[in-house]
Amino acid sequence: MSRPDRRKKKAPGGEAGGVQVSKPNFPEWSDKPDSTNLHAAAQSLVGVSRSTSAEAQRDRIIRALRIGPQTSYDLRRLRCYQAPARIKELRDRFGYSSLTKRVTLWDRDGWPHRGAALYVLESEPAVIGGAK
């Protein structure tokens, strides 16, 4: 059984270096439902603590998910480096309901990232006694 040829193909017409680099014609992280969500989430976090404490990360995740679905990559860019753990805490300890979908994302260099998480906030816990 032979292995597939993974060498780069020479470009027709003799491009510089003789190598043609092809990448998909996708915008960055194209499987994301709305590419403006990250920008809106970042804008909503202006003035919010830059702390990486669990509490600060949960706060940033909730603010971002209220705007719309966010990928694990989006949350990392918002300084939430332990998103799966924080999402689990939000579900188990704080009563938030969220959906996690596995998606394939394409980075700006054209590389696929299979199995990335896309988090969708379904519902928030009920407020008891009018407290925030």
Coordinates of C-alpha atoms in Angstrom, one line a residue:
M1 CA 0.0 0.0 0.0
S2 CA 1.5 3.3 -1.0
R3 CA 1.4 6.5 0.9
P4 CA -0.1 9.6 -0.6
D5 CA 2.4 12.1 -2.1
R6 CA 2.4 15.1 0.4
R7 CA 5.1 17.1 -1.4
K8 CA 4.3 20.6 -2.5
K9 CA 3.4 20.9 -6.1
K10 CA 5.4 23.1 -8.5
A11 CA 3.5 26.1 -9.7
P12 CA 2.8 26.4 -13.4
G13 CA 4.4 29.6 -14.8
G14 CA 7.4 29.5 -12.5
E15 CA 6.3 31.5 -9.5
A16 CA 9.0 32.6 -7.1
G17 CA 10.6 29.6 -5.6
G18 CA 8.6 27.3 -7.9
V19 CA 6.1 26.4 -5.1
Q20 CA 2.4 27.2 -5.3
V21 CA 0.9 27.6 -2.0
S22 CA -2.9 27.3 -2.2
K23 CA -5.2 28.0 0.6
P24 CA -9.0 27.9 0.8
N25 CA -10.8 31.0 0.0
F26 CA -12.4 31.3 3.4
P27 CA -12.5 34.2 5.8
E28 CA -10.8 33.6 9.1
W29 CA -12.8 31.1 11.2
S30 CA -15.4 30.8 8.5
D31 CA -17.7 28.2 10.1
K32 CA -18.6 30.7 12.8
P33 CA -22.2 31.8 12.4
D34 CA -21.5 35.5 12.7
S35 CA -18.0 36.8 12.3
T36 CA -18.9 40.1 13.9
N37 CA -19.6 38.5 17.3
L38 CA -15.9 38.5 18.4
H39 CA -15.6 42.2 17.6
A40 CA -18.8 43.0 19.5
A41 CA -17.7 40.9 22.4
A42 CA -14.4 42.6 22.6
Q43 CA -16.2 46.0 22.5
S44 CA -18.4 45.0 25.4
L45 CA -15.4 44.1 27.5
V46 CA -13.8 47.5 27.3
G47 CA -13.0 48.5 30.9
V48 CA -13.4 44.9 32.2
S49 CA -10.7 43.4 34.3
R50 CA -7.8 41.8 32.4
S51 CA -7.5 39.2 35.1
T52 CA -7.2 35.5 34.3
S53 CA -8.9 34.4 37.5
A54 CA -11.7 31.9 37.1
E55 CA -14.3 34.6 38.2
A56 CA -13.0 37.1 35.6
Q57 CA -13.0 34.5 32.9
R58 CA -16.6 33.4 33.7
D59 CA -17.7 37.0 33.5
R60 CA -16.0 37.6 30.1
I61 CA -17.5 34.3 28.7
I62 CA -21.0 35.2 29.8
R63 CA -20.7 38.7 28.4
A64 CA -19.4 37.3 25.1
L65 CA -22.1 34.5 24.9
R66 CA -24.8 37.1 25.4
I67 CA -23.8 38.7 22.2
G68 CA -23.8 35.5 20.2
P69 CA -22.1 32.1 19.7
Q70 CA -18.4 32.1 20.4
T71 CA -15.7 29.6 19.5
S72 CA -12.9 28.4 21.8
Y73 CA -10.6 30.5 19.6
D74 CA -12.7 33.6 20.2
L75 CA -12.7 33.1 23.9
R76 CA -9.0 32.6 23.9
R77 CA -8.6 36.0 22.2
L78 CA -10.8 37.4 25.0
R79 CA -8.2 36.1 27.6
C80 CA -10.3 33.1 28.6
Y81 CA -7.7 30.4 28.5
Q82 CA -9.6 27.7 30.3
A83 CA -12.9 28.0 28.5
P84 CA -14.0 24.3 28.8
A85 CA -13.5 24.4 32.6
R86 CA -15.3 27.8 32.9
I87 CA -18.2 26.6 30.7
K88 CA -18.6 23.5 32.9
E89 CA -18.6 25.7 36.0
L90 CA -21.2 28.0 34.5
R91 CA -23.4 25.0 33.8
D92 CA -22.9 23.0 37.0
R93 CA -22.5 25.6 39.7
F94 CA -24.3 28.7 38.3
G95 CA -27.2 27.3 36.3
Y96 CA -26.4 28.5 32.8
S97 CA -27.5 26.3 30.0
S98 CA -25.3 26.2 26.9
L99 CA -24.8 24.0 23.9
T100 CA -21.3 23.0 22.7
K101 CA -21.0 22.1 19.0
R102 CA -17.8 20.7 17.4
V103 CA -16.9 22.6 14.2
T104 CA -14.0 22.9 11.8
L105 CA -12.4 26.3 11.7
W106 CA -10.0 27.7 9.1
D107 CA -7.2 30.0 10.4
R108 CA -5.8 32.9 8.5
D109 CA -3.1 30.7 7.1
G110 CA -5.6 28.3 5.6
W111 CA -5.1 25.5 8.1
P112 CA -8.2 23.6 9.3
H113 CA -8.7 23.1 13.0
R114 CA -11.1 20.2 13.4
G115 CA -13.1 19.6 16.5
A116 CA -13.0 23.2 17.8
A117 CA -15.8 24.1 20.2
L118 CA -18.6 26.5 19.4
Y119 CA -20.4 27.6 22.5
V120 CA -24.0 28.8 22.3
L121 CA -25.8 30.3 25.4
E122 CA -29.3 28.8 25.5
S123 CA -30.6 30.2 28.8
E124 CA -29.5 32.0 32.0
P125 CA -30.4 31.1 35.5
A126 CA -33.6 32.7 36.9
V127 CA -33.0 35.8 39.0
I128 CA -34.5 35.2 42.5
G129 CA -35.8 38.2 44.5
G130 CA -34.9 40.8 41.9
A131 CA -31.2 40.7 42.7
K132 CA -28.6 40.9 40.1

